[in-house]
Amino acid sequence: MGLEAQWRCLDVGPGAGTLSGWLASVAGSAGQIAAVDRDTRFLGHLAAKGVNVIEADITDPAFHPAGRFDLVHARLVLMHLRDREEVLRRLVSWLKPGGLLVVSDALAVGGETSPHEAYRHTMTAYWRLLAETIGSDRHCVAQYPRMFTELGLRDIGMDTHLPVVGLDTRFGRFLALSLDQTRERLMAAGLPAAVYDEAIQHLDNPMTREMFFAMATCWGRTPTVP
């Protein structure tokens, strides 16, 4: 997408900071990269790479990052926010004219239609739990091209990556850890423990071929003349 050294970049919701660190290695200049998250406990290592770590809530109207950015990036953030459309508008407002917005989110696919009954029930319960507790929308990313257009962005594009459990061991591990973190809540919401355990055994089988989500990425640029 034309990422160059000296770009000023904002990584929104960086998690463990892997992408923020990569952006810093490309920008090649201290202070060019900022990473903002409500929880920065995993971002301490980024200071050595010259990343400006900001502890803040992007849904707080009082938060306004200093300056304008060539790139604003958010991965697996907006889908978990109830006011995602308002936050998206704010992300756009932080860009320079001609700046690039890149947003990635999960598009649920496969899990709720799996022929494996225990896996299907567990995935259905998982997405329902996220929707009811924090407002996650497992399909909102499909609306990003329309939303980007309505916000006046140009050069809009979209791409997807579809990992398969059993073929991608790291993705299978990610899914197993995600389920492990929500196990008690899933049980409390009515998912039988036996069904959950059978789904986990299914994921541990190296011959399993299941999907969980596609990682969909949408991008667009602000007009060079506002």
PDB file of C-alpha atoms in Angstrom:
ATOM      1  CA  MET A   1       0.000   0.000   0.000  1.00  0.00           C
ATOM      2  CA  GLY A   2       3.013   2.269  -0.277  1.00  0.00           C
ATOM      3  CA  LEU A   3       4.206   2.325   3.339  1.00  0.00           C
ATOM      4  CA  GLU A   4       7.404   4.350   3.477  1.00  0.00           C
ATOM      5  CA  ALA A   5       9.985   5.402   6.029  1.00  0.00           C
ATOM      6  CA  GLN A   6       9.114   8.624   7.853  1.00  0.00           C
ATOM      7  CA  TRP A   7       5.381   7.916   7.802  1.00  0.00           C
ATOM      8  CA  ARG A   8       3.631   8.885  11.042  1.00  0.00           C
ATOM      9  CA  CYS A   9       1.562   5.845  12.047  1.00  0.00           C
ATOM     10  CA  LEU A  10      -1.029   5.157  14.730  1.00  0.00           C
ATOM     11  CA  ASP A  11      -1.705   1.556  15.729  1.00  0.00           C
ATOM     12  CA  VAL A  12      -5.074   1.349  17.505  1.00  0.00           C
ATOM     13  CA  GLY A  13      -5.578  -1.527  19.936  1.00  0.00           C
ATOM     14  CA  PRO A  14      -2.132  -3.071  19.317  1.00  0.00           C
ATOM     15  CA  GLY A  15      -2.516  -5.939  21.802  1.00  0.00           C
ATOM     16  CA  ALA A  16       0.969  -7.394  22.185  1.00  0.00           C
ATOM     17  CA  GLY A  17       2.459  -4.820  19.836  1.00  0.00           C
ATOM     18  CA  THR A  18       3.763  -7.050  17.045  1.00  0.00           C
ATOM     19  CA  LEU A  19       2.528  -4.787  14.272  1.00  0.00           C
ATOM     20  CA  SER A  20       3.559  -1.598  16.088  1.00  0.00           C
ATOM     21  CA  GLY A  21       7.086  -2.973  16.343  1.00  0.00           C
ATOM     22  CA  TRP A  22       7.099  -3.860  12.651  1.00  0.00           C
ATOM     23  CA  LEU A  23       5.887  -0.376  11.709  1.00  0.00           C
ATOM     24  CA  ALA A  24       8.723   1.113  13.770  1.00  0.00           C
ATOM     25  CA  SER A  25      11.251  -1.030  11.898  1.00  0.00           C
ATOM     26  CA  VAL A  26       9.912   0.322   8.593  1.00  0.00           C
ATOM     27  CA  ALA A  27       9.535   3.961   9.643  1.00  0.00           C
ATOM     28  CA  GLY A  28      13.122   3.925  10.855  1.00  0.00           C
ATOM     29  CA  SER A  29      12.812   7.032  12.997  1.00  0.00           C
ATOM     30  CA  ALA A  30      12.033   7.349  16.693  1.00  0.00           C
ATOM     31  CA  GLY A  31       8.714   8.973  17.489  1.00  0.00           C
ATOM     32  CA  GLN A  32       7.079   8.180  14.152  1.00  0.00           C
ATOM     33  CA  ILE A  33       4.918   5.375  15.532  1.00  0.00           C
ATOM     34  CA  ALA A  34       2.261   5.647  18.242  1.00  0.00           C
ATOM     35  CA  ALA A  35       0.347   2.750  19.786  1.00  0.00           C
ATOM     36  CA  VAL A  36      -2.817   3.382  21.799  1.00  0.00           C
ATOM     37  CA  ASP A  37      -4.672   0.895  23.984  1.00  0.00           C
ATOM     38  CA  ARG A  38      -6.720   0.862  27.179  1.00  0.00           C
ATOM     39  CA  ASP A  39      -4.464  -1.927  28.451  1.00  0.00           C
ATOM     40  CA  THR A  40      -0.749  -1.400  27.770  1.00  0.00           C
ATOM     41  CA  ARG A  41       0.646  -4.158  30.009  1.00  0.00           C
ATOM     42  CA  PHE A  42       2.076  -6.048  26.996  1.00  0.00           C
ATOM     43  CA  LEU A  43       3.592  -3.018  25.262  1.00  0.00           C
ATOM     44  CA  GLY A  44       6.556  -2.176  27.494  1.00  0.00           C
ATOM     45  CA  HIS A  45       9.040  -3.637  25.025  1.00  0.00           C
ATOM     46  CA  LEU A  46       8.029  -1.128  22.342  1.00  0.00           C
ATOM     47  CA  ALA A  47       9.798   1.811  23.996  1.00  0.00           C
ATOM     48  CA  ALA A  48      13.154   0.355  22.971  1.00  0.00           C
ATOM     49  CA  LYS A  49      11.939   0.448  19.368  1.00  0.00           C
ATOM     50  CA  GLY A  50      10.994   4.111  19.584  1.00  0.00           C
ATOM     51  CA  VAL A  51       7.229   3.549  19.737  1.00  0.00           C
ATOM     52  CA  ASN A  52       5.186   6.095  21.680  1.00  0.00           C
ATOM     53  CA  VAL A  53       2.823   4.003  23.836  1.00  0.00           C
ATOM     54  CA  ILE A  54      -0.369   5.796  24.857  1.00  0.00           C
ATOM     55  CA  GLU A  55      -2.749   4.408  27.478  1.00  0.00           C
ATOM     56  CA  ALA A  56      -6.174   5.745  26.533  1.00  0.00           C
ATOM     57  CA  ASP A  57      -9.678   4.753  25.496  1.00  0.00           C
ATOM     58  CA  ILE A  58     -10.350   5.574  21.841  1.00  0.00           C
ATOM     59  CA  THR A  59     -14.104   5.650  22.550  1.00  0.00           C
ATOM     60  CA  ASP A  60     -13.580   8.592  24.926  1.00  0.00           C
ATOM     61  CA  PRO A  61     -14.521  11.798  23.042  1.00  0.00           C
ATOM     62  CA  ALA A  62     -11.829  13.619  25.036  1.00  0.00           C
ATOM     63  CA  PHE A  63      -9.068  11.553  23.441  1.00  0.00           C
ATOM     64  CA  HIS A  64      -7.432  13.287  20.495  1.00  0.00           C
ATOM     65  CA  PRO A  65      -3.974  12.053  19.482  1.00  0.00           C
ATOM     66  CA  ALA A  66      -1.510  14.830  18.748  1.00  0.00           C
ATOM     67  CA  GLY A  67      -0.982  15.668  15.088  1.00  0.00           C
ATOM     68  CA  ARG A  68      -2.219  13.919  11.979  1.00  0.00           C
ATOM     69  CA  PHE A  69      -1.113  10.524  10.696  1.00  0.00           C
ATOM     70  CA  ASP A  70      -0.124   9.064   7.355  1.00  0.00           C
ATOM     71  CA  LEU A  71      -1.495   5.700   8.510  1.00  0.00           C
ATOM     72  CA  VAL A  72      -4.110   4.694  11.079  1.00  0.00           C
ATOM     73  CA  HIS A  73      -4.398   0.942  11.617  1.00  0.00           C
ATOM     74  CA  ALA A  74      -6.806  -1.125  13.731  1.00  0.00           C
ATOM     75  CA  ARG A  75      -6.980  -4.924  13.854  1.00  0.00           C
ATOM     76  CA  LEU A  76      -9.690  -6.870  15.722  1.00  0.00           C
ATOM     77  CA  VAL A  77     -10.887  -3.684  17.421  1.00  0.00           C
ATOM     78  CA  LEU A  78     -13.964  -2.189  15.775  1.00  0.00           C
ATOM     79  CA  MET A  79     -15.907  -5.461  15.648  1.00  0.00           C
ATOM     80  CA  HIS A  80     -15.885  -5.521  19.471  1.00  0.00           C
ATOM     81  CA  LEU A  81     -17.179  -1.938  19.924  1.00  0.00           C
ATOM     82  CA  ARG A  82     -20.885  -1.129  20.024  1.00  0.00           C
ATOM     83  CA  ASP A  83     -20.253   2.410  18.718  1.00  0.00           C
ATOM     84  CA  ARG A  84     -17.942   1.246  15.931  1.00  0.00           C
ATOM     85  CA  GLU A  85     -19.331   3.620  13.312  1.00  0.00           C
ATOM     86  CA  GLU A  86     -18.588   6.660  15.476  1.00  0.00           C
ATOM     87  CA  VAL A  87     -15.107   5.321  16.269  1.00  0.00           C
ATOM     88  CA  LEU A  88     -14.483   4.758  12.570  1.00  0.00           C
ATOM     89  CA  ARG A  89     -15.302   8.408  11.911  1.00  0.00           C
ATOM     90  CA  ARG A  90     -12.820   9.399  14.590  1.00  0.00           C
ATOM     91  CA  LEU A  91     -10.084   7.236  13.045  1.00  0.00           C
ATOM     92  CA  VAL A  92     -10.611   8.997   9.727  1.00  0.00           C
ATOM     93  CA  SER A  93     -10.402  12.391  11.434  1.00  0.00           C
ATOM     94  CA  TRP A  94      -6.898  11.554  12.681  1.00  0.00           C
ATOM     95  CA  LEU A  95      -5.523  11.130   9.150  1.00  0.00           C
ATOM     96  CA  LYS A  96      -3.657  13.677   7.066  1.00  0.00           C
ATOM     97  CA  PRO A  97      -5.060  14.540   3.633  1.00  0.00           C
ATOM     98  CA  GLY A  98      -4.148  11.526   1.520  1.00  0.00           C
ATOM     99  CA  GLY A  99      -3.659   9.419   4.658  1.00  0.00           C
ATOM    100  CA  LEU A 100      -4.333   5.685   4.696  1.00  0.00           C
ATOM    101  CA  LEU A 101      -6.843   3.886   6.938  1.00  0.00           C
ATOM    102  CA  VAL A 102      -6.419   0.107   7.296  1.00  0.00           C
ATOM    103  CA  VAL A 103      -8.949  -1.847   9.359  1.00  0.00           C
ATOM    104  CA  SER A 104      -9.000  -5.615   9.824  1.00  0.00           C
ATOM    105  CA  ASP A 105     -11.699  -7.627  11.568  1.00  0.00           C
ATOM    106  CA  ALA A 106     -12.932 -11.180  11.772  1.00  0.00           C
ATOM    107  CA  LEU A 107     -15.715 -12.354   9.493  1.00  0.00           C
ATOM    108  CA  ALA A 108     -17.276 -15.450  11.040  1.00  0.00           C
ATOM    109  CA  VAL A 109     -17.352 -18.355   8.596  1.00  0.00           C
ATOM    110  CA  GLY A 110     -17.614 -22.094   8.948  1.00  0.00           C
ATOM    111  CA  GLY A 111     -17.956 -22.582  12.689  1.00  0.00           C
ATOM    112  CA  GLU A 112     -21.713 -22.148  12.925  1.00  0.00           C
ATOM    113  CA  THR A 113     -22.298 -24.375   9.888  1.00  0.00           C
ATOM    114  CA  SER A 114     -19.778 -27.101  10.728  1.00  0.00           C
ATOM    115  CA  PRO A 115     -20.972 -30.705  10.358  1.00  0.00           C
ATOM    116  CA  HIS A 116     -19.236 -31.478  13.676  1.00  0.00           C
ATOM    117  CA  GLU A 117     -22.043 -30.988  16.175  1.00  0.00           C
ATOM    118  CA  ALA A 118     -19.983 -30.153  19.277  1.00  0.00           C
ATOM    119  CA  TYR A 119     -17.775 -27.690  17.406  1.00  0.00           C
ATOM    120  CA  ARG A 120     -20.818 -26.081  15.784  1.00  0.00           C
ATOM    121  CA  HIS A 121     -22.625 -25.634  19.110  1.00  0.00           C
ATOM    122  CA  THR A 122     -19.488 -24.310  20.819  1.00  0.00           C
ATOM    123  CA  MET A 123     -18.776 -21.751  18.084  1.00  0.00           C
ATOM    124  CA  THR A 124     -22.404 -20.626  18.064  1.00  0.00           C
ATOM    125  CA  ALA A 125     -22.292 -20.155  21.829  1.00  0.00           C
ATOM    126  CA  TYR A 126     -18.955 -18.334  21.608  1.00  0.00           C
ATOM    127  CA  TRP A 127     -20.146 -15.713  19.124  1.00  0.00           C
ATOM    128  CA  ARG A 128     -23.451 -15.289  20.985  1.00  0.00           C
ATOM    129  CA  LEU A 129     -21.545 -14.713  24.240  1.00  0.00           C
ATOM    130  CA  LEU A 130     -19.390 -11.983  22.684  1.00  0.00           C
ATOM    131  CA  ALA A 131     -22.408 -10.295  21.108  1.00  0.00           C
ATOM    132  CA  GLU A 132     -24.404 -10.275  24.344  1.00  0.00           C
ATOM    133  CA  THR A 133     -21.602  -9.209  26.693  1.00  0.00           C
ATOM    134  CA  ILE A 134     -19.567  -6.617  24.753  1.00  0.00           C
ATOM    135  CA  GLY A 135     -21.536  -6.114  21.542  1.00  0.00           C
ATOM    136  CA  SER A 136     -19.213  -7.911  19.134  1.00  0.00           C
ATOM    137  CA  ASP A 137     -20.492  -8.122  15.563  1.00  0.00           C
ATOM    138  CA  ARG A 138     -19.023 -11.056  13.651  1.00  0.00           C
ATOM    139  CA  HIS A 139     -20.249  -9.728  10.304  1.00  0.00           C
ATOM    140  CA  CYS A 140     -19.750  -5.958  10.517  1.00  0.00           C
ATOM    141  CA  VAL A 141     -16.544  -6.049   8.464  1.00  0.00           C
ATOM    142  CA  ALA A 142     -18.653  -6.828   5.390  1.00  0.00           C
ATOM    143  CA  GLN A 143     -20.051  -3.290   5.686  1.00  0.00           C
ATOM    144  CA  TYR A 144     -16.676  -1.523   5.752  1.00  0.00           C
ATOM    145  CA  PRO A 145     -16.466  -0.793   1.997  1.00  0.00           C
ATOM    146  CA  ARG A 146     -19.834   0.990   2.210  1.00  0.00           C
ATOM    147  CA  MET A 147     -18.882   2.794   5.419  1.00  0.00           C
ATOM    148  CA  PHE A 148     -15.528   3.894   3.986  1.00  0.00           C
ATOM    149  CA  THR A 149     -17.302   5.258   0.918  1.00  0.00           C
ATOM    150  CA  GLU A 150     -19.827   7.181   3.011  1.00  0.00           C
ATOM    151  CA  LEU A 151     -16.941   8.707   4.978  1.00  0.00           C
ATOM    152  CA  GLY A 152     -15.473  10.059   1.768  1.00  0.00           C
ATOM    153  CA  LEU A 153     -12.469   7.761   1.465  1.00  0.00           C
ATOM    154  CA  ARG A 154     -10.938   6.998  -1.921  1.00  0.00           C
ATOM    155  CA  ASP A 155      -8.971   4.090  -3.430  1.00  0.00           C
ATOM    156  CA  ILE A 156     -10.965   1.637  -1.314  1.00  0.00           C
ATOM    157  CA  GLY A 157      -9.991  -2.018  -1.425  1.00  0.00           C
ATOM    158  CA  MET A 158     -10.523  -5.223   0.505  1.00  0.00           C
ATOM    159  CA  ASP A 159      -8.780  -8.551   0.948  1.00  0.00           C
ATOM    160  CA  THR A 160      -9.283 -11.631   3.108  1.00  0.00           C
ATOM    161  CA  HIS A 161      -7.142 -14.338   4.656  1.00  0.00           C
ATOM    162  CA  LEU A 162      -8.876 -17.610   5.503  1.00  0.00           C
ATOM    163  CA  PRO A 163      -6.850 -19.862   7.828  1.00  0.00           C
ATOM    164  CA  VAL A 164      -7.948 -23.467   8.389  1.00  0.00           C
ATOM    165  CA  VAL A 165      -7.699 -25.273  11.712  1.00  0.00           C
ATOM    166  CA  GLY A 166      -5.570 -28.375  11.205  1.00  0.00           C
ATOM    167  CA  LEU A 167      -3.608 -26.830   8.345  1.00  0.00           C
ATOM    168  CA  ASP A 168      -2.413 -23.797  10.293  1.00  0.00           C
ATOM    169  CA  THR A 169      -1.213 -24.929  13.732  1.00  0.00           C
ATOM    170  CA  ARG A 170      -0.804 -21.361  15.016  1.00  0.00           C
ATOM    171  CA  PHE A 171      -4.389 -20.525  14.141  1.00  0.00           C
ATOM    172  CA  GLY A 172      -5.621 -23.675  15.857  1.00  0.00           C
ATOM    173  CA  ARG A 173      -3.659 -22.668  18.941  1.00  0.00           C
ATOM    174  CA  PHE A 174      -5.173 -19.178  18.817  1.00  0.00           C
ATOM    175  CA  LEU A 175      -8.667 -20.630  18.669  1.00  0.00           C
ATOM    176  CA  ALA A 176      -8.035 -23.067  21.517  1.00  0.00           C
ATOM    177  CA  LEU A 177      -6.701 -20.259  23.730  1.00  0.00           C
ATOM    178  CA  SER A 178      -9.672 -18.035  22.850  1.00  0.00           C
ATOM    179  CA  LEU A 179     -12.079 -20.778  23.895  1.00  0.00           C
ATOM    180  CA  ASP A 180     -10.092 -21.496  27.054  1.00  0.00           C
ATOM    181  CA  GLN A 181     -10.391 -17.859  28.122  1.00  0.00           C
ATOM    182  CA  THR A 182     -14.169 -17.981  27.775  1.00  0.00           C
ATOM    183  CA  ARG A 183     -14.780 -21.500  29.088  1.00  0.00           C
ATOM    184  CA  GLU A 184     -16.346 -20.524  32.406  1.00  0.00           C
ATOM    185  CA  ARG A 185     -18.598 -17.919  30.786  1.00  0.00           C
ATOM    186  CA  LEU A 186     -19.691 -20.413  28.142  1.00  0.00           C
ATOM    187  CA  MET A 187     -20.610 -22.913  30.860  1.00  0.00           C
ATOM    188  CA  ALA A 188     -22.515 -20.228  32.761  1.00  0.00           C
ATOM    189  CA  ALA A 189     -24.408 -19.356  29.569  1.00  0.00           C
ATOM    190  CA  GLY A 190     -25.600 -22.941  29.253  1.00  0.00           C
ATOM    191  CA  LEU A 191     -23.070 -24.727  27.045  1.00  0.00           C
ATOM    192  CA  PRO A 192     -22.674 -28.289  28.438  1.00  0.00           C
ATOM    193  CA  ALA A 193     -19.140 -29.051  29.596  1.00  0.00           C
ATOM    194  CA  ALA A 194     -19.183 -32.319  27.635  1.00  0.00           C
ATOM    195  CA  VAL A 195     -19.938 -30.442  24.408  1.00  0.00           C
ATOM    196  CA  TYR A 196     -17.126 -27.955  25.068  1.00  0.00           C
ATOM    197  CA  ASP A 197     -14.636 -30.739  25.841  1.00  0.00           C
ATOM    198  CA  GLU A 198     -15.590 -32.621  22.680  1.00  0.00           C
ATOM    199  CA  ALA A 199     -15.071 -29.454  20.614  1.00  0.00           C
ATOM    200  CA  ILE A 200     -11.596 -28.978  22.120  1.00  0.00           C
ATOM    201  CA  GLN A 201     -10.697 -32.598  21.356  1.00  0.00           C
ATOM    202  CA  HIS A 202     -11.864 -32.006  17.806  1.00  0.00           C
ATOM    203  CA  LEU A 203      -9.542 -28.996  17.515  1.00  0.00           C
ATOM    204  CA  ASP A 204      -6.627 -31.047  18.876  1.00  0.00           C
ATOM    205  CA  ASN A 205      -7.049 -33.672  16.160  1.00  0.00           C
ATOM    206  CA  PRO A 206      -4.404 -33.018  13.456  1.00  0.00           C
ATOM    207  CA  MET A 207      -6.837 -34.282  10.809  1.00  0.00           C
ATOM    208  CA  THR A 208      -9.477 -31.696  11.692  1.00  0.00           C
ATOM    209  CA  ARG A 209     -10.293 -29.231   8.929  1.00  0.00           C
ATOM    210  CA  GLU A 210     -12.428 -26.445  10.347  1.00  0.00           C
ATOM    211  CA  MET A 211     -12.864 -22.735   9.827  1.00  0.00           C
ATOM    212  CA  PHE A 212     -13.482 -20.118  12.495  1.00  0.00           C
ATOM    213  CA  PHE A 213     -13.222 -16.766  10.735  1.00  0.00           C
ATOM    214  CA  ALA A 214     -11.724 -15.017   7.762  1.00  0.00           C
ATOM    215  CA  MET A 215      -9.491 -12.055   8.540  1.00  0.00           C
ATOM    216  CA  ALA A 216     -10.896  -9.336   6.288  1.00  0.00           C
ATOM    217  CA  THR A 217      -8.914  -6.133   5.735  1.00  0.00           C
ATOM    218  CA  CYS A 218     -10.387  -2.972   4.255  1.00  0.00           C
ATOM    219  CA  TRP A 219      -8.432   0.144   3.336  1.00  0.00           C
ATOM    220  CA  GLY A 220      -9.016   3.582   1.907  1.00  0.00           C
ATOM    221  CA  ARG A 221      -7.406   7.029   1.652  1.00  0.00           C
ATOM    222  CA  THR A 222      -8.629  10.447   2.619  1.00  0.00           C
ATOM    223  CA  PRO A 223      -8.841  12.924  -0.270  1.00  0.00           C
ATOM    224  CA  THR A 224      -5.606  14.859  -0.811  1.00  0.00           C
ATOM    225  CA  VAL A 225      -7.714  18.026  -0.900  1.00  0.00           C
ATOM    226  CA  PRO A 226     -10.220  17.998   2.020  1.00  0.00           C
TER     227      PRO A 226
END
